[in-house]
Coordinates of C-alpha atoms and ligand atoms in Angstrom, one line a residue:
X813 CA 0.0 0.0 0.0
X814 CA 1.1 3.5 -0.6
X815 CA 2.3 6.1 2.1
X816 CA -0.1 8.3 0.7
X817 CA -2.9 6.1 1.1
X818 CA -1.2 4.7 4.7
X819 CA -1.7 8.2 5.5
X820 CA -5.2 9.0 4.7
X821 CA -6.1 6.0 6.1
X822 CA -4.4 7.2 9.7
X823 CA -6.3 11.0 9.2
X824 CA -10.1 9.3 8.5
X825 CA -9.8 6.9 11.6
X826 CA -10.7 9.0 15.0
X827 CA -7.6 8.9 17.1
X828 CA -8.8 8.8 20.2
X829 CA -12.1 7.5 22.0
X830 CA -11.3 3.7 23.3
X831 CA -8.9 3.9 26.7
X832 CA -6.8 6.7 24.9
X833 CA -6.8 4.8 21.5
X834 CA -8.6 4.9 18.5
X835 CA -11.8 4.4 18.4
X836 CA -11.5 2.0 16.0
X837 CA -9.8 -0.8 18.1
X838 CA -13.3 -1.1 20.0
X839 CA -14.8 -2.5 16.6
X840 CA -12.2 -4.4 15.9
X841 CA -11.4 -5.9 19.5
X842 CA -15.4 -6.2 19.9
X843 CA -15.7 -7.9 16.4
X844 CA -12.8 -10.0 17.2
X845 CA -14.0 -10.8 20.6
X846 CA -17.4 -12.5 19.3
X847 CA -15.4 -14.4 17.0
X848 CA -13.5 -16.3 19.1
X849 CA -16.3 -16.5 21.7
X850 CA -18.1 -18.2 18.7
X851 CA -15.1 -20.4 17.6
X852 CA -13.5 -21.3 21.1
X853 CA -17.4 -21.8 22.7
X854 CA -17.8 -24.2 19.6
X855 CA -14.6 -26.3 20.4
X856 CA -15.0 -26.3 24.1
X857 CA -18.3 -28.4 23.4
X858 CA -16.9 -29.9 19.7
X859 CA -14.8 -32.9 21.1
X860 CA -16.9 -34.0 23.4
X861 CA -19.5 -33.8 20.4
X862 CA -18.2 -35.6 18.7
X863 CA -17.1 -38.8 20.4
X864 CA -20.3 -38.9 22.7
X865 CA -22.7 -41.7 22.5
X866 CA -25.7 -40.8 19.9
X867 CA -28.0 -41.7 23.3
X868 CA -26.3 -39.0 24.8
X869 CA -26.5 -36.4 21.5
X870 CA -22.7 -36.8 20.6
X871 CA -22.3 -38.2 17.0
X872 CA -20.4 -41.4 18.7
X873 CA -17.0 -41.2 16.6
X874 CA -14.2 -43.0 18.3
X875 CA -12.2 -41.2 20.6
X876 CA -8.9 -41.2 19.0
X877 CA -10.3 -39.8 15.5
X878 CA -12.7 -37.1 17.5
X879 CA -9.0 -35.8 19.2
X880 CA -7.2 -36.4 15.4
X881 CA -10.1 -34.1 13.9
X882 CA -9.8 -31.4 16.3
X883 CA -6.6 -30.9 15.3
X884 CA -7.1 -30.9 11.7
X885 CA -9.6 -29.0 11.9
X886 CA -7.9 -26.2 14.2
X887 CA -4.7 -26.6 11.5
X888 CA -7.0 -26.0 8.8
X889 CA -8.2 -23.1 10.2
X890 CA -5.1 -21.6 11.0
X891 CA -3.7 -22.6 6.9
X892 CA -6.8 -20.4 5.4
X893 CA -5.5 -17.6 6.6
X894 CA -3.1 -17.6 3.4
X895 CA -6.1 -18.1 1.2
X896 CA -8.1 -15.0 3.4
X897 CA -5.1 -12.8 3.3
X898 CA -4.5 -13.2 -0.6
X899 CA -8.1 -12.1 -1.2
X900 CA -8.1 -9.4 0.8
X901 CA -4.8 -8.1 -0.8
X902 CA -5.6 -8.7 -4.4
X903 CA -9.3 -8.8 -4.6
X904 CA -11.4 -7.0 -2.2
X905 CA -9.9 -5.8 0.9
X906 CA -9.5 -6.6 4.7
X907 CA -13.0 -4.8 5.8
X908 CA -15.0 -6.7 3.0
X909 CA -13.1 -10.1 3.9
X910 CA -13.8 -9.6 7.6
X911 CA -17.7 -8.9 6.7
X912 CA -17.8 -11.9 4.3
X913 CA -15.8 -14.1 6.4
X914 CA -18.3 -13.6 9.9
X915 CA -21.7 -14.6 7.5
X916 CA -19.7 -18.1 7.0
X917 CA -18.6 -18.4 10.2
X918 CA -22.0 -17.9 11.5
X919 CA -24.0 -20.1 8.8
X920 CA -20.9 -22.7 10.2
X921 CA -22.7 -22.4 13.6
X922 CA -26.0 -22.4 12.3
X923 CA -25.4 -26.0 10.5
X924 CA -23.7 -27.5 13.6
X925 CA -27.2 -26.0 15.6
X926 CA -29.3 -27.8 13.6
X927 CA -29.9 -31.3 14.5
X928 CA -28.1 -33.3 11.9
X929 CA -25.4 -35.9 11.1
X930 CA -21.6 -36.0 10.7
X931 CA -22.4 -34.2 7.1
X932 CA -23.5 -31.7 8.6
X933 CA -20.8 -31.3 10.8
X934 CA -18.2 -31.6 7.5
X935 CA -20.6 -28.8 6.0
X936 CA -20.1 -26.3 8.8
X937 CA -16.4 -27.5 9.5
X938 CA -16.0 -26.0 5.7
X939 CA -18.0 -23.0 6.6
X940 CA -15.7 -21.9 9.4
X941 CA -12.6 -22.8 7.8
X942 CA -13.1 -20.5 5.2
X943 CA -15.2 -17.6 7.6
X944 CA -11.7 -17.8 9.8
X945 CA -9.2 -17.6 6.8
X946 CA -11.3 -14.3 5.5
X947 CA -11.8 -13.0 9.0
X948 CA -9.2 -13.5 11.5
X949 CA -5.6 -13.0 9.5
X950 CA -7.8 -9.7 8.3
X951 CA -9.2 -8.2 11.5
X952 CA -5.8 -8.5 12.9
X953 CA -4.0 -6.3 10.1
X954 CA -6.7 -3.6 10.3
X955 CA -5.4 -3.3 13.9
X956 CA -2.0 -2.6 12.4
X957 CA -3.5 -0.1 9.6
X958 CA -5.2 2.6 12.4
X959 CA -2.3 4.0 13.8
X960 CA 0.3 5.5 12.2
X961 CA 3.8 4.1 11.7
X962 CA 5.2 6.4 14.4
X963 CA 2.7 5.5 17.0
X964 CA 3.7 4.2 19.8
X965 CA 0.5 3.4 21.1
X966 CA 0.4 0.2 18.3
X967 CA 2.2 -2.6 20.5
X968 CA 0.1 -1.6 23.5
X969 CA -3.5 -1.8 21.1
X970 CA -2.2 -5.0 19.9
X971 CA -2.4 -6.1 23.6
X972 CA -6.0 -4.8 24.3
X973 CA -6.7 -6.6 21.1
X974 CA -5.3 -10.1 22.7
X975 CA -7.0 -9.2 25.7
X976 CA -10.3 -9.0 23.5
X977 CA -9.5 -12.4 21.8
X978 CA -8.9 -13.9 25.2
X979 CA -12.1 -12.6 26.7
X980 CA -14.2 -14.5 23.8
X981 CA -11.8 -17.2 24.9
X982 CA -12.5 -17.2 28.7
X983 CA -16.4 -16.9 28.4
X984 CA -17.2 -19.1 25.9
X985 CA -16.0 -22.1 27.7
X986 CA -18.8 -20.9 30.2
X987 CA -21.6 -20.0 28.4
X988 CA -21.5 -22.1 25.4
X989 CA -19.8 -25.2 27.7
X990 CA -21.9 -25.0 30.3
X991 CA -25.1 -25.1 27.9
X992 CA -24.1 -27.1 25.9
X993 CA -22.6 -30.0 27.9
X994 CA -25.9 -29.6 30.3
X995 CA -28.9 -29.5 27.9
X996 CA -27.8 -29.5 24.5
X997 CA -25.1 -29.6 22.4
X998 CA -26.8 -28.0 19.4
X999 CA -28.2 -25.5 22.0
X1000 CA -24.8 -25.1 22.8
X1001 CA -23.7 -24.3 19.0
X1002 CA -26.4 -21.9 18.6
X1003 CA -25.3 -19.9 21.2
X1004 CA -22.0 -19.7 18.9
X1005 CA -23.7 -18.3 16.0
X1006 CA -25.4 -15.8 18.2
X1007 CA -21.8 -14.5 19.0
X1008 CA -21.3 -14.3 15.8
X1009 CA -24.2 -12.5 14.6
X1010 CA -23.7 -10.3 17.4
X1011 CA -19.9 -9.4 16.2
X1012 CA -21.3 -8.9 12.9
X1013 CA -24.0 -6.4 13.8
X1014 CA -21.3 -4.4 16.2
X1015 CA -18.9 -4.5 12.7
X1016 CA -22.0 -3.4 10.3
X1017 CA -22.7 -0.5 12.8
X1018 CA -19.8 0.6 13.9
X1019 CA -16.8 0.3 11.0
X1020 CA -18.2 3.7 9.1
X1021 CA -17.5 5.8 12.1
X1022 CA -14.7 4.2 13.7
X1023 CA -12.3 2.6 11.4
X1024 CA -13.1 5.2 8.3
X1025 CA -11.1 4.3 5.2
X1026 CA -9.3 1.5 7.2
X1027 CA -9.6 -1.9 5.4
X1028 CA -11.7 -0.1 2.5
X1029 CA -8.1 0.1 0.1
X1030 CA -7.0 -3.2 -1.9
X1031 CA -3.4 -3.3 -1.1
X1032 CA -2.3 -4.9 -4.2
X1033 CA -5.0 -5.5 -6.5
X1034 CA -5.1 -7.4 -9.9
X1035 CA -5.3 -5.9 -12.7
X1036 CA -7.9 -7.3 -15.3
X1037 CA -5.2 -9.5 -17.3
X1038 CA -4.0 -11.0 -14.3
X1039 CA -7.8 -11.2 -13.0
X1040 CA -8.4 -13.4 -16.2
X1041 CA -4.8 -15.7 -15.5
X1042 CA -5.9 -16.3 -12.0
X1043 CA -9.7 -16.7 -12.3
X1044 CA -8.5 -19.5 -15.4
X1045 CA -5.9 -21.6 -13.3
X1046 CA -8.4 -21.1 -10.1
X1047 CA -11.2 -22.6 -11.6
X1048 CA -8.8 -25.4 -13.3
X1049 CA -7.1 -26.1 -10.5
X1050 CA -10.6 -26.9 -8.8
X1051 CA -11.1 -28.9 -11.6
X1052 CA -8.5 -31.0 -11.1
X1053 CA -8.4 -31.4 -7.1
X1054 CA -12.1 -32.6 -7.7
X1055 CA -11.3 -35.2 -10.5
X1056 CA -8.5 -36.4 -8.1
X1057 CA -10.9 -36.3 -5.2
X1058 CA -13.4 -38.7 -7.4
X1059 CA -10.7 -40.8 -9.0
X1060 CA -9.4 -41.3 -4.9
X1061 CA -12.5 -42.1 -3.5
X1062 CA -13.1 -44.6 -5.9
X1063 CA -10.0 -46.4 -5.5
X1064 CA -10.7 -46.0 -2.0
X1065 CA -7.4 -44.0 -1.1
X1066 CA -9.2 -41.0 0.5
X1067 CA -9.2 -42.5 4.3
X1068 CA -9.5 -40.4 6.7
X1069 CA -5.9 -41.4 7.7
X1070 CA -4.8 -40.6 4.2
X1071 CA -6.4 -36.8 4.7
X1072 CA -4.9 -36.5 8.1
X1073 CA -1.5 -37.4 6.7
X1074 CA -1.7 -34.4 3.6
X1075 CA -2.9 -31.8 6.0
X1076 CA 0.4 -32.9 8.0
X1077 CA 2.4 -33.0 4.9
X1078 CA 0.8 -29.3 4.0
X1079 CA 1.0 -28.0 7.1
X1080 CA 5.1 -28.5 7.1
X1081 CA 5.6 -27.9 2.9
X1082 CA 3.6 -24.4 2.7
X1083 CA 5.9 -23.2 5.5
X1084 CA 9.0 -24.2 3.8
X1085 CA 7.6 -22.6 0.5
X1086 CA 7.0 -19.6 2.1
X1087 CA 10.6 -19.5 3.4
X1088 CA 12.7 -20.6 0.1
X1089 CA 10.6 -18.4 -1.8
X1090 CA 11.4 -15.3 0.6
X1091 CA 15.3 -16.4 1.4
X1092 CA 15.6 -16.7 -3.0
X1093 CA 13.5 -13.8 -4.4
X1094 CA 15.4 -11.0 -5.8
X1095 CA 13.7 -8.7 -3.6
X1096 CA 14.8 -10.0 -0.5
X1097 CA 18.5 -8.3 0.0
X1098 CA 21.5 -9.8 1.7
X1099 CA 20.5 -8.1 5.4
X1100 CA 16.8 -9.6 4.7
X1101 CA 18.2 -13.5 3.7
X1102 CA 20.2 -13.5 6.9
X1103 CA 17.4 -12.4 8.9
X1104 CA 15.3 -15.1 6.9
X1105 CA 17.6 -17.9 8.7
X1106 CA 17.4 -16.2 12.1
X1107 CA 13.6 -16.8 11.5
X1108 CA 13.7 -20.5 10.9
X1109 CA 14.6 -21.4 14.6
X1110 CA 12.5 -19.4 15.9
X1111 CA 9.2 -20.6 13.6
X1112 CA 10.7 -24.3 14.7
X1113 CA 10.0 -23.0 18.1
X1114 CA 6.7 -21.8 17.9
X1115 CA 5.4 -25.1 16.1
X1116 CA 6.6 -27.1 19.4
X1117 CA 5.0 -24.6 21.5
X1118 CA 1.9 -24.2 19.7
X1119 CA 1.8 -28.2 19.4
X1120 CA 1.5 -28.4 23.3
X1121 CA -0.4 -25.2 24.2
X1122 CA -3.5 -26.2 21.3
X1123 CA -3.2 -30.0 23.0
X1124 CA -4.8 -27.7 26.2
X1125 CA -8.1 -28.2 23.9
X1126 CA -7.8 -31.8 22.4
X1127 CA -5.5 -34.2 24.7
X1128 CA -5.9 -31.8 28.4
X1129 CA -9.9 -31.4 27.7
X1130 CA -9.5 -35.4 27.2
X1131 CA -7.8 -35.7 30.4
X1132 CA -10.4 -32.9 32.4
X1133 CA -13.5 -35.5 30.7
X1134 CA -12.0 -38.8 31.8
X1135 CA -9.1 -38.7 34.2
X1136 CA -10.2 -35.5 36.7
X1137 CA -12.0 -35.3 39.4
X1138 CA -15.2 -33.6 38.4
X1139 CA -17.2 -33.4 42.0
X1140 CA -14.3 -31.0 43.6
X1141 CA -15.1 -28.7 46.9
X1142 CA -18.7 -29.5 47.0
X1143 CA -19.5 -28.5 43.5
X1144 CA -19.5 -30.3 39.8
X1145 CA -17.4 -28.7 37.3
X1146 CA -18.3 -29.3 33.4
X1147 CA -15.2 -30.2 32.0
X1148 CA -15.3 -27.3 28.8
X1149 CA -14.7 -24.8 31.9
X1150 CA -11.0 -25.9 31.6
X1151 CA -11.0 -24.0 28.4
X1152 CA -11.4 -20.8 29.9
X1153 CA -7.9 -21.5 32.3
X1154 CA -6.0 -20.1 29.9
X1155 CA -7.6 -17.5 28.8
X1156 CA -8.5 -16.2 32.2
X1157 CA -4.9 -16.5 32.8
X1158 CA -4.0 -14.7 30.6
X1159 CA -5.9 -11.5 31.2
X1160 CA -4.8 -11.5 34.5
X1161 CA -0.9 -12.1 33.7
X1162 CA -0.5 -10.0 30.4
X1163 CA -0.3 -7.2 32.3
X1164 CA 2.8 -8.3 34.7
X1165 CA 4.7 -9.7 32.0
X1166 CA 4.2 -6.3 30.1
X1167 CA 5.2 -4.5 33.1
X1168 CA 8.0 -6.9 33.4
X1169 CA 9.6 -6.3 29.9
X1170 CA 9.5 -2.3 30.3
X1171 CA 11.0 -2.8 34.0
X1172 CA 13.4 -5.5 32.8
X1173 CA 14.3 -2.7 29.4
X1174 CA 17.3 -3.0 28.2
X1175 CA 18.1 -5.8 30.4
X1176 CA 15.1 -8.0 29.4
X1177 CA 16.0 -11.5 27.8
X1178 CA 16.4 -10.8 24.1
X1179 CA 13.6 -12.6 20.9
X1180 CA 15.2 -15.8 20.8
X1181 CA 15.9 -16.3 24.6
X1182 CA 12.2 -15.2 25.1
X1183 CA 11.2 -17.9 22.5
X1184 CA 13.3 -20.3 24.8
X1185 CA 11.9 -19.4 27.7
X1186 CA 8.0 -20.2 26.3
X1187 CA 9.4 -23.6 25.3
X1188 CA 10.8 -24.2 28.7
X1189 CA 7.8 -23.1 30.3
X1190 CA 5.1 -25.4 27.5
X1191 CA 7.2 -28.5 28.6
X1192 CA 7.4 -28.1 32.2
X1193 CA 3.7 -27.8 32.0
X1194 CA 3.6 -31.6 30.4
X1195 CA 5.8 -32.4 33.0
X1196 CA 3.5 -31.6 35.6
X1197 CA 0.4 -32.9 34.4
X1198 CA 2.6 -36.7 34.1
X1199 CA 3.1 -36.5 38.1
X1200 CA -0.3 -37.1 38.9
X1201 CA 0.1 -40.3 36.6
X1202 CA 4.0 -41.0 38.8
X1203 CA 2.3 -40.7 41.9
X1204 CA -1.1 -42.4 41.7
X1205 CA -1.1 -45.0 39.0
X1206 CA -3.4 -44.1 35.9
X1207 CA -6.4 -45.8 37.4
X1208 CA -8.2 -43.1 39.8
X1209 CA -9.5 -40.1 39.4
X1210 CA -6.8 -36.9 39.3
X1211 CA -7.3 -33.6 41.6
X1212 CA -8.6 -30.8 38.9
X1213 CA -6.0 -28.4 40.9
X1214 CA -2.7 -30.4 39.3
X1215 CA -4.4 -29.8 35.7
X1216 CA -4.9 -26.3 36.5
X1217 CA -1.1 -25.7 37.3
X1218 CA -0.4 -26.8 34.0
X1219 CA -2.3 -24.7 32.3
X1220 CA -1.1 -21.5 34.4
X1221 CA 2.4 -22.7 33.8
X1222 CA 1.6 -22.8 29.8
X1223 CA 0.2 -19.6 29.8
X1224 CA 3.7 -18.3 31.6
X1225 CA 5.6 -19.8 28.5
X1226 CA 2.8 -18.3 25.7
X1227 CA 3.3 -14.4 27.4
X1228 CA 6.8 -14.7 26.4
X1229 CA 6.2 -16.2 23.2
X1230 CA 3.2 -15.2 21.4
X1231 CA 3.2 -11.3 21.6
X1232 CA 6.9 -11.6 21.2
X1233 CA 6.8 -13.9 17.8
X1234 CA 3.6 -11.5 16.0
X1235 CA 6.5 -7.9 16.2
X1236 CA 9.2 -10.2 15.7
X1237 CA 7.6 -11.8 12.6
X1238 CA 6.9 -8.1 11.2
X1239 CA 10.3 -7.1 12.1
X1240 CA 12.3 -9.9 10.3
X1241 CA 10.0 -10.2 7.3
X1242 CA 12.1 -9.3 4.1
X1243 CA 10.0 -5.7 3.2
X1244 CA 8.7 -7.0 -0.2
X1245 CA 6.7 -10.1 1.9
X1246 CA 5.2 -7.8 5.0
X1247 CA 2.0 -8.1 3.6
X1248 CA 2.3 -11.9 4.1
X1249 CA 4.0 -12.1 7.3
X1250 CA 0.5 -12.4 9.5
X1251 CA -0.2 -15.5 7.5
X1252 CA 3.1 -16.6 8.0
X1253 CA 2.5 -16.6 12.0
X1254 CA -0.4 -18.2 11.5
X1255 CA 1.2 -21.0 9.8
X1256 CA 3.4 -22.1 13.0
X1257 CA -0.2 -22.7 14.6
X1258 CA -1.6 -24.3 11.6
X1259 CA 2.3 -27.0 11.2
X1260 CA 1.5 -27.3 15.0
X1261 CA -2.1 -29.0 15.2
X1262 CA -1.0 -30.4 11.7
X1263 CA 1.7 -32.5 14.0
X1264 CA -0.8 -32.9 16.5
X1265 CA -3.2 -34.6 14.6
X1266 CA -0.7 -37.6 13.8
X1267 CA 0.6 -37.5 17.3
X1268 CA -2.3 -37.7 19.6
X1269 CA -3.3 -41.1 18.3
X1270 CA -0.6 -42.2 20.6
X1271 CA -2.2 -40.7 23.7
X1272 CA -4.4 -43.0 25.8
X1273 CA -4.5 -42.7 29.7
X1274 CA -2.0 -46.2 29.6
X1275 CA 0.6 -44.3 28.1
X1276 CA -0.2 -40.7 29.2
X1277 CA 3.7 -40.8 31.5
X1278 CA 5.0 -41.2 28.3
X1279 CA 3.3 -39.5 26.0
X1280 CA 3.6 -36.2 28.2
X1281 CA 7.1 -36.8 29.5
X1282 CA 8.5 -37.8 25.7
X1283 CA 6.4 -34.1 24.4
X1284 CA 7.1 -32.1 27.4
X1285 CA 11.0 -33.5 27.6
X1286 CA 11.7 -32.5 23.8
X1287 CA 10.3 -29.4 24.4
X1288 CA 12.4 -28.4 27.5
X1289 CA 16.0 -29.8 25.4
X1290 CA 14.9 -28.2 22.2
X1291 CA 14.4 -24.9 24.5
X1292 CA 17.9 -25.3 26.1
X1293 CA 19.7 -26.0 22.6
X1294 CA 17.2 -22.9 21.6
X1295 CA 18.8 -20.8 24.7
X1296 CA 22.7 -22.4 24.0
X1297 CA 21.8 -20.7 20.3
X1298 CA 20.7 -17.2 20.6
X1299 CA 23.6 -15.3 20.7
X1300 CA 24.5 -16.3 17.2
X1301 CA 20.2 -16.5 16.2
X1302 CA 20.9 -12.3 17.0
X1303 CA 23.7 -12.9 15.0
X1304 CA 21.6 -13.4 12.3
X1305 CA 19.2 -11.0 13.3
X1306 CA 20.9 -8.0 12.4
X1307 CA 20.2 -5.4 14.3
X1308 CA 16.7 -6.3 15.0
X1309 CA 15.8 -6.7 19.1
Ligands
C3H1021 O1 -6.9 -17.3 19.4 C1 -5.9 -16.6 19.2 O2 -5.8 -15.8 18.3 C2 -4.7 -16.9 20.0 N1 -4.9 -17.8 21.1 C3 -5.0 -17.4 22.4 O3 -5.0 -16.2 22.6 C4 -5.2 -18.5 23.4 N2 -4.7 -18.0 24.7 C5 -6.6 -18.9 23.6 S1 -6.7 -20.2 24.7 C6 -7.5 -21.6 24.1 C7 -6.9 -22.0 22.7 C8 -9.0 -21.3 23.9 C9 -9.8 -21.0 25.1 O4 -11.1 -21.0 24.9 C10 -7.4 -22.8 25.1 C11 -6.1 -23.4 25.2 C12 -6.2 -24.5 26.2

């Protein structure tokens, strides 16, 4: 985008009006918030879903392939982003995308509401794959585009904005878990698109006023031949991906352990595209390539961490349902309410570590030993949650207190980690990619539950000492070699802190 356009966008937005930021960050915050209450309210209830009896209103799946589609479905989500940001960029904007991307996210909740079967369930997975690839990489950069590049307000409206996505985060659990694990799950679902709807009204109603030309430019838009090149090899390579789908199903190759196994294969190969295309392109200057390679083991890092910290809604919401004591101080906890742990956690810690870092200044652990330092802390918490396991065999029920210091000590490791990664991603990104870096974030998440979903068939409470303790201990080595490593990683990093 232009600096003349960058700057008209700044002038049109009010400056001021939301805690001494611009008005605009309540939209997007409030928009963003509904989202994720929608999404994270859905997969609080979504496991349990889908391996409950059909007596009980689950769809009765086996366990294993319930945990194994959480996580393709959470990686999916996560790799759409590429398709959500490339539209926005080249066809029709971030503010359209976001609009476009909440109606299928709420017809996704709207399909799981209604009563149906596991195609219906495929239907709205599809739905909200695609609504979350338009929508969240999209929100997120409008953030970035109302304050100017001098502001210094940005980092701390990027934390108000995580604070907003972690409020969705820490309800939803409650209101959508507790409903839907009581009465209903569709019930339960509806309640999601609700959010949804809601976030989209607050959007339609408040985006003219508040975010004025923001998200209304196309940063790098097509020009009619190109329009015609790409519209062509679009709808061919449709074609072809559904002649292969036919000619698979037919010869019976497209298991659902085949699919699992190409989402894992995608979720590793797009990444490494990504990063040969950026270290080789002409654009990309000498400073930029060596940058490039300080990236690598720091993305490496984030796709352990993210591996463990998503596992907090497949493997540890597994391990609240079956393993945890669920009558606990005279009361009966649903187990979705372990979704809101982290969340809640992190709204009350975001602030101390950001108090930390400007106390700490110039003294504060540097990108790469922060990175380390959220690895450390993501394996200790498997550590923990294998004691119970040590101590009391794997026969009788766990107290819920030991599963909530895990999660507190993941959320320790994701404070220095996941604010820390999204600047450090925009300040390593070779200038000529910027536009793609967000996706490029997004991607650690979506390699992560792609790994996930091939490694939690080896979870069952029988092998949970070793399952954690093999996780968690690679974790805590890769974070010390990560740690041994950073002074050349800054090396690399030239210049950038
Ligand atoms: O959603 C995002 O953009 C980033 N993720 C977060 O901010 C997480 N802290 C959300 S916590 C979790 C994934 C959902 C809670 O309802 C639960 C992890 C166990």
């Amino acid at each position: 985008m232009s600096n003349s356009n960058k700057q008209k966008i700044v002038s049109s937005v009010p400056q001021q009006g939301f805690f001494g930021h611009p008005k605009g960050l309540f939209t997007l915050s409030f928009t963003e918030f509904w989202e994720r209450f929608s999404y994270y309210g859905m997969r609080a209830i979504l496991v349990f879903y889908m391996y409950y009896e059909v007596s009980k209103g689950g769809l009765g799946l086996d366990e294993t392939t319930a945990l194994a589609i959480m996580s393709i479905y959470g990686s999916l989500v996560y790799m759409s982003s590429i398709i959500g940001g490339w539209l926005a960029d080249r066809i029709f904007g971030t503010s359209k995308a976001v609009f476009y991307g909440g109606i299928l996210i709420m017809f996704g909740h709207i399909a799981l509401a209604i009563p149906g079967n596991i195609t219906m369930f495929f239907v709205s997975m599809v739905l909200i794959v695609l609504g979350t690839g338009l929508l969240k990489p999209n929100v997120s950069s409008i953030v970035g585009d109302i304050y100017s590049e001098e502001d210094n307000r940005r980092d701390a409206g990027f934390s108000i904005f995580y604070m907003g996505i972690n409020l969705g985060g820490f309800l939803a659990p409650l209101i959508v878990g507790t409903v839907g694990m009581k009465y209903n799950f569709h019930l339960g679902f509806s309640i999601a698109a609700v959010g949804m709807f809601l976030g989209l009204l607050a959007f339609i109603f408040t985006k003219k006023k508040n975010l004025g030309l923001a998200g209304t430019f196309v940063a790098n838009p097509l020009s009619p031949a190109e329009k015609k090149k790409v519209f062509t090899l679009i709808g061919v390579g449709a074609a072809l991906i559904a002649v292969l789908i036919v000619i698979a199903i037919s010869m019976n190759l497209l298991t659902f352990d085949t699919f699992i196994a190409l989402v894992g294969i995608l979720g590793i190969v797009i990444p490494a595209i990504y990063f040969i295309v950026m270290y080789r392109s002409p654009k990309t200057t000498a400073i930029e390539r060596s940058r490039v390679i300080a990236y690598i083991p720091l993305f490496i890092a984030s796709v352990m961490f993210w591996a463990i910290q998503e596992q907090g809604s497949t493997i540890l919401a597994n391990y609240a349902d079956k393993r945890t004591q669920l009558d606990f101080a005279g009361i009966h906890i649903s187990p979705a309410w372990f979704q809101s742990l982290n969340p809640l956690f992190i709204i009350l810690f975001a602030p101390v570590f950001a108090w930390l870092w400007v106390k700490l200044g110039s003294r504060q652990p540097s990108i790469p030993k922060k990175f380390s330092l959220g690895l450390l802390f993501a394996g200790l918490s498997y550590i923990v949650i294998l004691l119970p396991a040590y101590f009391g065999g794997d026969d009788s029920l766990v107290n819920p207190l030991w599963l909530v210091l895990s999660y507190l000590i993941v959320v320790f490791g994701e404070l220095c980690l996941s604010p820390v990664g999204l600047s450090a991603t925009t300040k390593l990104a070779p200038a000529a990619f910027s536009a793609q870096t967000m996706s490029l974030w997004f991607l650690s998440n979506a390699a992560a539950q792609a790994i996930n979903a091939q490694i939690v068939k080896f979870y069952t409470p029988k092998t949970e000492m070793i399952y954690f303790g093999f996780i968690g201990g690679a974790a805590i080595l890769f974070g010390i070699l990560l740690f041994a490593l950073s002074p050349k990683i800054e090396g690399y990093m030239k210049g950038v802190k």
